Coordinates of C-alpha atoms in Angstrom, one line a residue:
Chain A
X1 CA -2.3 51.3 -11.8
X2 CA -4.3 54.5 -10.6
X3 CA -7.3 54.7 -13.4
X4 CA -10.4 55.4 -12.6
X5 CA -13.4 52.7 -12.6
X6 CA -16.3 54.5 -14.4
X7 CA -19.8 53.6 -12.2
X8 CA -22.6 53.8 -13.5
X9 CA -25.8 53.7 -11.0
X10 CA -28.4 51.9 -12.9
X11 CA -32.1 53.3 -12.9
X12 CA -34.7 51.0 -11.8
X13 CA -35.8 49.3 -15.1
X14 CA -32.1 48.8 -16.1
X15 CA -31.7 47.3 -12.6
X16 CA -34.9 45.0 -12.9
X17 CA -33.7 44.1 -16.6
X18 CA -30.5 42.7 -15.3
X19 CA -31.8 40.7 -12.4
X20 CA -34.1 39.3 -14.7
X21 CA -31.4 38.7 -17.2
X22 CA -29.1 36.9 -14.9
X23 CA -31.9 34.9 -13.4
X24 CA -32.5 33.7 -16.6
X25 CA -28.9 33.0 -17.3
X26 CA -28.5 30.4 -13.6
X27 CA -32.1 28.9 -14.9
X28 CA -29.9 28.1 -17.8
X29 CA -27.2 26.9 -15.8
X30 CA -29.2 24.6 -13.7
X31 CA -30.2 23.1 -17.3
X32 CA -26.8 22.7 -18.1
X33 CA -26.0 20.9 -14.8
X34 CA -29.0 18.2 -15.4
X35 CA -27.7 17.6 -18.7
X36 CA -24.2 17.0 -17.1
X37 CA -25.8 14.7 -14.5
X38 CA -27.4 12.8 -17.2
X39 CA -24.6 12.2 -19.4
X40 CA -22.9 11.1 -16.4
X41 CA -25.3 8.1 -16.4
X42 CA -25.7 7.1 -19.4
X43 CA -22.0 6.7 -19.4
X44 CA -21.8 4.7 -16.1
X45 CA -24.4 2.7 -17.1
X46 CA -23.2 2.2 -20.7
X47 CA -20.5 0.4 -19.0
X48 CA -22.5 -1.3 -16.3
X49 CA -24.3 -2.9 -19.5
X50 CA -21.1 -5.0 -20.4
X51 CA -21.4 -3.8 -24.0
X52 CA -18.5 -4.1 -26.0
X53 CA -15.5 -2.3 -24.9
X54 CA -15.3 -1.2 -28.5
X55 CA -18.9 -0.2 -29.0
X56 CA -18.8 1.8 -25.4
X57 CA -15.6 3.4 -25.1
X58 CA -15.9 5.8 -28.1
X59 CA -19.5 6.6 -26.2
X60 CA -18.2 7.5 -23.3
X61 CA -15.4 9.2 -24.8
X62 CA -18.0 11.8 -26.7
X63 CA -20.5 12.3 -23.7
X64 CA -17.2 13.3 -22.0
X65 CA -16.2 15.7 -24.7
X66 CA -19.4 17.1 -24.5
X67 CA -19.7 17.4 -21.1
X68 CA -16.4 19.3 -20.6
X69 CA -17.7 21.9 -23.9
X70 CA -20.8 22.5 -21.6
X71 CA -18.6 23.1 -18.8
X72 CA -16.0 25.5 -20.6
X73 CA -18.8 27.7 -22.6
X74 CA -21.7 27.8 -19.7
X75 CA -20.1 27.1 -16.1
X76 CA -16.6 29.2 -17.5
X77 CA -18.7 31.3 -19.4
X78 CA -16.9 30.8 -22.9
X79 CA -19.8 31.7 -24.6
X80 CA -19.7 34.9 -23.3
X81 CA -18.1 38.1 -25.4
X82 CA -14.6 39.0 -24.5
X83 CA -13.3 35.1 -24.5
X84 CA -11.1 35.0 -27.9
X85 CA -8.1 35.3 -26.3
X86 CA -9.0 32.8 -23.7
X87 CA -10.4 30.7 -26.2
X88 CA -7.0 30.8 -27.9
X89 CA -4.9 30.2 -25.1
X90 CA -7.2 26.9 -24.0
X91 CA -7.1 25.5 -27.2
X92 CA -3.4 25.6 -27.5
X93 CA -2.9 23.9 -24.8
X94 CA -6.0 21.3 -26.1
X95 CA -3.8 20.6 -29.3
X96 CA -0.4 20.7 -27.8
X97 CA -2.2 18.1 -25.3
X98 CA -3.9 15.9 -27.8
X99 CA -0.5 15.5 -30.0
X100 CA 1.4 14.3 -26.5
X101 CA -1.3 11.6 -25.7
X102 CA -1.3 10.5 -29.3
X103 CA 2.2 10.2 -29.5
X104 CA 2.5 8.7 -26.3
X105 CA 0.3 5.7 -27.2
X106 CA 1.6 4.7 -30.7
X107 CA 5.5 5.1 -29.6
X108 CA 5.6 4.0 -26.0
X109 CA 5.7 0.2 -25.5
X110 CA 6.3 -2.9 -23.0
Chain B
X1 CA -9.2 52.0 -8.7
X2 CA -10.0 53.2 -5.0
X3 CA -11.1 50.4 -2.6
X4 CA -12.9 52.6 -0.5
X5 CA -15.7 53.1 -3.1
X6 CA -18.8 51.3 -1.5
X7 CA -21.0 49.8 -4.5
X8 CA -24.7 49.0 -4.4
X9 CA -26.4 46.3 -6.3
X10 CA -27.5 48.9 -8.8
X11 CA -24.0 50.3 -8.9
X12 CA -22.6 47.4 -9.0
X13 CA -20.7 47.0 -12.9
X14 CA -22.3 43.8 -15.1
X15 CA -18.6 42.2 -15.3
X16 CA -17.3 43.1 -11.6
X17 CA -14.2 40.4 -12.7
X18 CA -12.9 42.5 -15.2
X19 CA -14.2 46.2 -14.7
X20 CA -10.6 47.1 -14.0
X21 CA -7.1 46.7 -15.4
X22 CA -5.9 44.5 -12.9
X23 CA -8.6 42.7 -12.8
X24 CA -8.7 42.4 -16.9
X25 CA -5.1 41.3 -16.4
X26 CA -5.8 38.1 -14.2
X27 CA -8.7 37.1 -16.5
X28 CA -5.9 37.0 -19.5
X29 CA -3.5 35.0 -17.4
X30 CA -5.9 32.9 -15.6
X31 CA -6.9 31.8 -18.6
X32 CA -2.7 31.4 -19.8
X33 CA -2.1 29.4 -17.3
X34 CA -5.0 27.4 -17.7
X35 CA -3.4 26.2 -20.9
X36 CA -0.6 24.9 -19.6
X37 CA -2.5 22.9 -17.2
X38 CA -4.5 21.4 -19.9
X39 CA -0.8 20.7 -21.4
X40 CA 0.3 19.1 -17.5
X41 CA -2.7 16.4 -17.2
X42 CA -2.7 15.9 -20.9
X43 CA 1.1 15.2 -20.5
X44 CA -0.4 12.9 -17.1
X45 CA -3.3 11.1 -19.3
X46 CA -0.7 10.5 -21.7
X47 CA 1.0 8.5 -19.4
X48 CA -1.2 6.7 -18.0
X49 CA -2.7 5.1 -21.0
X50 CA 1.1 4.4 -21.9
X51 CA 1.7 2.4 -19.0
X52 CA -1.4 1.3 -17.9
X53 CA -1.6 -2.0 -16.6
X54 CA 2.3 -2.5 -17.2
X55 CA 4.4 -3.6 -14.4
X56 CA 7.1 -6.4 -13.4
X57 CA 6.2 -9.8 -14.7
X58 CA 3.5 -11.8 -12.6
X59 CA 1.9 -8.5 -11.7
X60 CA -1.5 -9.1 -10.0
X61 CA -2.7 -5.8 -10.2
X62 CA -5.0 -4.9 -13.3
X63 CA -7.5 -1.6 -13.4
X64 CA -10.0 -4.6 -13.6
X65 CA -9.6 -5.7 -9.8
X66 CA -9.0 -2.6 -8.1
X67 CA -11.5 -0.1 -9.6
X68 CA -14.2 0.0 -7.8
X69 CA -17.4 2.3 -9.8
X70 CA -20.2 2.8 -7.0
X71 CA -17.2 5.2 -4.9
X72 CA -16.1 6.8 -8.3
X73 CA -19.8 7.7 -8.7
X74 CA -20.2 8.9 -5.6
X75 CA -16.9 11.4 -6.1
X76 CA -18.1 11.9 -9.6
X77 CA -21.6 13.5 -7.9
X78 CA -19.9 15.2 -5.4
X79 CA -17.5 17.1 -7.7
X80 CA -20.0 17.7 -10.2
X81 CA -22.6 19.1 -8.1
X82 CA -19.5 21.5 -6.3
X83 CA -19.1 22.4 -9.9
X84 CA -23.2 24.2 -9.7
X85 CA -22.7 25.7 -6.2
X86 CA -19.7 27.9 -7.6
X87 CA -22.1 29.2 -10.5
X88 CA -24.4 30.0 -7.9
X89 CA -21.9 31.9 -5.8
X90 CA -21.0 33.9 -9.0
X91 CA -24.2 34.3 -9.8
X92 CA -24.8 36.2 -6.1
X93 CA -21.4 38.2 -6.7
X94 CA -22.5 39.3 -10.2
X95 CA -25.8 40.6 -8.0
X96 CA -23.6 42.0 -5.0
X97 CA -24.6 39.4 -2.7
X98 CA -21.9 38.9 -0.6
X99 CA -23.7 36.6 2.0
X100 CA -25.5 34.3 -0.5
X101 CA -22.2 34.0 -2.4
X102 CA -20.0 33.2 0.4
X103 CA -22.5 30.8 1.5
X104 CA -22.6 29.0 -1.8
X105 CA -18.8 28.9 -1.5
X106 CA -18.7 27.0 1.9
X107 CA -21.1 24.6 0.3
X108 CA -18.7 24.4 -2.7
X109 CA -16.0 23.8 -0.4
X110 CA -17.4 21.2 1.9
X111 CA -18.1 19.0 -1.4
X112 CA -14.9 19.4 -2.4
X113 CA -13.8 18.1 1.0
X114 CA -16.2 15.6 1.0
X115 CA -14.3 14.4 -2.6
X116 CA -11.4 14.5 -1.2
X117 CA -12.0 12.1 1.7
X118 CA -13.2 9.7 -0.4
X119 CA -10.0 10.1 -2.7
X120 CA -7.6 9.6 0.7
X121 CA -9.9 6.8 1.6
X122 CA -9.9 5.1 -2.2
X123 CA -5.4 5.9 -2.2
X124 CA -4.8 3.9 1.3
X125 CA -7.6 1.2 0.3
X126 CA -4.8 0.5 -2.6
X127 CA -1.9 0.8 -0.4
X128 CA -3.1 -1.6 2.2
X129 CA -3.6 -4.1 -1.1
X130 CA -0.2 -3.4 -1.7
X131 CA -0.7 -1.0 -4.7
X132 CA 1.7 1.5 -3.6
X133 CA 3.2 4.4 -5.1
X134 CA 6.3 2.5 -6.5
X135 CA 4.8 -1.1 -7.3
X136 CA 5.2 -0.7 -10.8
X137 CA 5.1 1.8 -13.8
X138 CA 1.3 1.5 -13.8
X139 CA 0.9 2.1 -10.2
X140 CA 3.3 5.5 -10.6
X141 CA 1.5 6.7 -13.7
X142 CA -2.1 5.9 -12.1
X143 CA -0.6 7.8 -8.4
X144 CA 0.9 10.6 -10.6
X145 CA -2.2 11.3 -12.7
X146 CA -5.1 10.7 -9.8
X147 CA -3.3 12.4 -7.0
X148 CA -2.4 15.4 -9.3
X149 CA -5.8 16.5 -9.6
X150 CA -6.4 15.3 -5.8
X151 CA -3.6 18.0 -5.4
X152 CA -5.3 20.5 -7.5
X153 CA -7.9 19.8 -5.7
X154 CA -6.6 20.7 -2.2
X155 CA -5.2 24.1 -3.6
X156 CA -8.4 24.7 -4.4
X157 CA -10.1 24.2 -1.3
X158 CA -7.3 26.2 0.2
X159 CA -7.8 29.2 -2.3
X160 CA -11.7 29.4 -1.7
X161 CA -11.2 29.5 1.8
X162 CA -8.5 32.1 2.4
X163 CA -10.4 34.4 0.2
X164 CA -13.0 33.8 2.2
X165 CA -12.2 34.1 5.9
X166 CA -9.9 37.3 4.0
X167 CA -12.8 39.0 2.9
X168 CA -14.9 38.1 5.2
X169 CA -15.5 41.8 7.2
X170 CA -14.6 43.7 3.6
X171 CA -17.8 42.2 1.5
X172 CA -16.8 42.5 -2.3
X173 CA -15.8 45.1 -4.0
X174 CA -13.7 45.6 -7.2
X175 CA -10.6 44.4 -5.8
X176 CA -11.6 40.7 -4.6
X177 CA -14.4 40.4 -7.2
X178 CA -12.3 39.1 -9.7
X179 CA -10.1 37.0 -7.4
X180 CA -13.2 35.0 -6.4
X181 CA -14.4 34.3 -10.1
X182 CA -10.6 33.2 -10.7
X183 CA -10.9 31.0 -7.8
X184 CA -14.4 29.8 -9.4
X185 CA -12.6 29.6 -13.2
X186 CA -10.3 27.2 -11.0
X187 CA -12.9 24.6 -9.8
X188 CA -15.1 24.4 -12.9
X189 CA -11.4 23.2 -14.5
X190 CA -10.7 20.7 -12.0
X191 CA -14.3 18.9 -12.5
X192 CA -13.1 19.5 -16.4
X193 CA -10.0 16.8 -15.4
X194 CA -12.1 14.4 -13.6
X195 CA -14.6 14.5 -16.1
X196 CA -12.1 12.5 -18.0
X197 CA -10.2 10.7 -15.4
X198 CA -13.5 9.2 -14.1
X199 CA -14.1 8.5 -17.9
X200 CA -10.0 7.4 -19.7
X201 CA -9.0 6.2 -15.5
X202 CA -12.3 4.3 -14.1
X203 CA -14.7 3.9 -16.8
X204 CA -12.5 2.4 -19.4
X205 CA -9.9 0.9 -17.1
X206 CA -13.2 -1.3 -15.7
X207 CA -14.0 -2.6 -19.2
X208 CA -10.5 -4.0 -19.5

């Protein structure tokens, strides 16, 4: 367990660079978030509408898939370096997943 | 790693959640065992949709009368918007800010409370209908999935806070660092869930 953590005391350019860096990165976030609230209502109201059930659920089914990427790869930071072996690990589960709700609605019935 | 060492926000590493072994080794199995829950509520989802609206013969209950969309909404904003106050509090950690960061968390966790009332609320609205737990097969699967993540949600709550009132005198420092953005990986995956239980549960189960 002992190892040592190397520090490194930044100088004051490196220090400004990553502020500004970062604050850049949550001004990203915040985009992400409106985005999220967004798709958020176009799917309530896609269904508020009374469309067809066929027309609107394969809509809402999308906007949530895409809400959930922006989620994973901004909000969990997926996009970030150093995520292949999370990336791995999620997406197994994602398939293992997919293959028991598939299976469960073609073989289960009433 | 010595716990003592007192970092300032220009010593302070880029990646405090895994500058060190142990906390490299949480990030890999955080991650792990977020797999396997993807594989629990996928499992749940599966469920549902397999018994969904299926019960004993002359059953009154369909997800067309009980859901109700202006309260899912409502949750859905809540849990959403608890999802943004934990990037902010990682975005403080990341700048060594304890204070802003455990600020950000209360606010994280009192939406998340906030959620959950209106979940308890929603569950013994139901019951009092007669919707209870062991109805029928679509009641149990609809229970099992919902309350699930209401559980997950509760851990949650729990988790933030302990770390919280537990750190609360020690400010960060390499140690807790990356058990708060764990606790943060945590929340953003439970407003993953209800992304699509307000979406496969509420949205579609209102259209029939």
């Amino acid at each position: 367990m002992a190892h040592d953590v190397h520090t490194h005391v930044k100088s004051q350019t490196e220090y400004e660079y990553k502020r500004r860096r970062s604050a850049n990165e949550m001004r990203g976030q915040l985009t992400t978030f409106a985005i999220m609230i967004f798709l958020t209502l176009i799917a309530f109201t896609a269904v508020y509408a009374g469309f067809s059930p066929n027309l609107v659920v394969p809509i809402i089914l999308l906007l949530a898939v895409i809400q959930v990427i922006l989620q994973l790869y901004y909000f969990m930071h997926m996009s970030h370096k150093g995520h292949e072996t999370a990336s791995m690990f999620l997406y197994s589960g994602v398939i293992v997943g997919l293959i028991t709700v598939l299976t469960f609605v073609t073989i289960v019935w009433w | 790693m010595d716990l003592n060492t007192k970092y300032t926000p220009q010593s302070w590493p880029d990646h405090p959640e895994n500058s060190t072994l142990e906390g490299k080794n949480k990030f890999v199995g955080f991650w792990l065992f977020l797999g396997g829950e993807t594989v629990t509520f996928a499992s749940l989802f599966a469920t549902y949709l397999a018994l969904k609206n299926k019960g004993p013969s002359g059953m009154e209950f369909t997800t067309q009368g009980l859901f109700e969309l202006p309260l899912v909404f409502i949750m859905t904003m809540l849990l959403l918007t608890s999802s943004l106050t934990s990037v902010y509090a990682m975005y403080h950690m990341k700048n060594y800010n304890f204070k802003a960061m455990q600020a950000w968390l209360m606010v994280t966790v009192l939406l998340g409370a906030a959620f959950l009332g209106f979940e308890i609320y929603e569950f013994s609205h139901y019951v009092h209908l007669g919707f209870t737990f062991n109805q029928s097969a679509f009641s149990s699967a609809f229970f099992i999935l919902v309350g699930t993540h209401g559980a997950h949600v509760l851990v949650g709550l729990g988790w933030i806070i302990l770390l919280m009132v537990r750190n609360a005198k020690r400010g960060l420092n390499l140690y807790n660092a990356p058990k708060f953005y764990l606790a943060s990986l945590y929340w953003h995956f439970i407003d993953v869930v209800w992304v699509f239980i307000f979406t496969v549960v509420y949205l579609m189960g209102v259209m029939g």
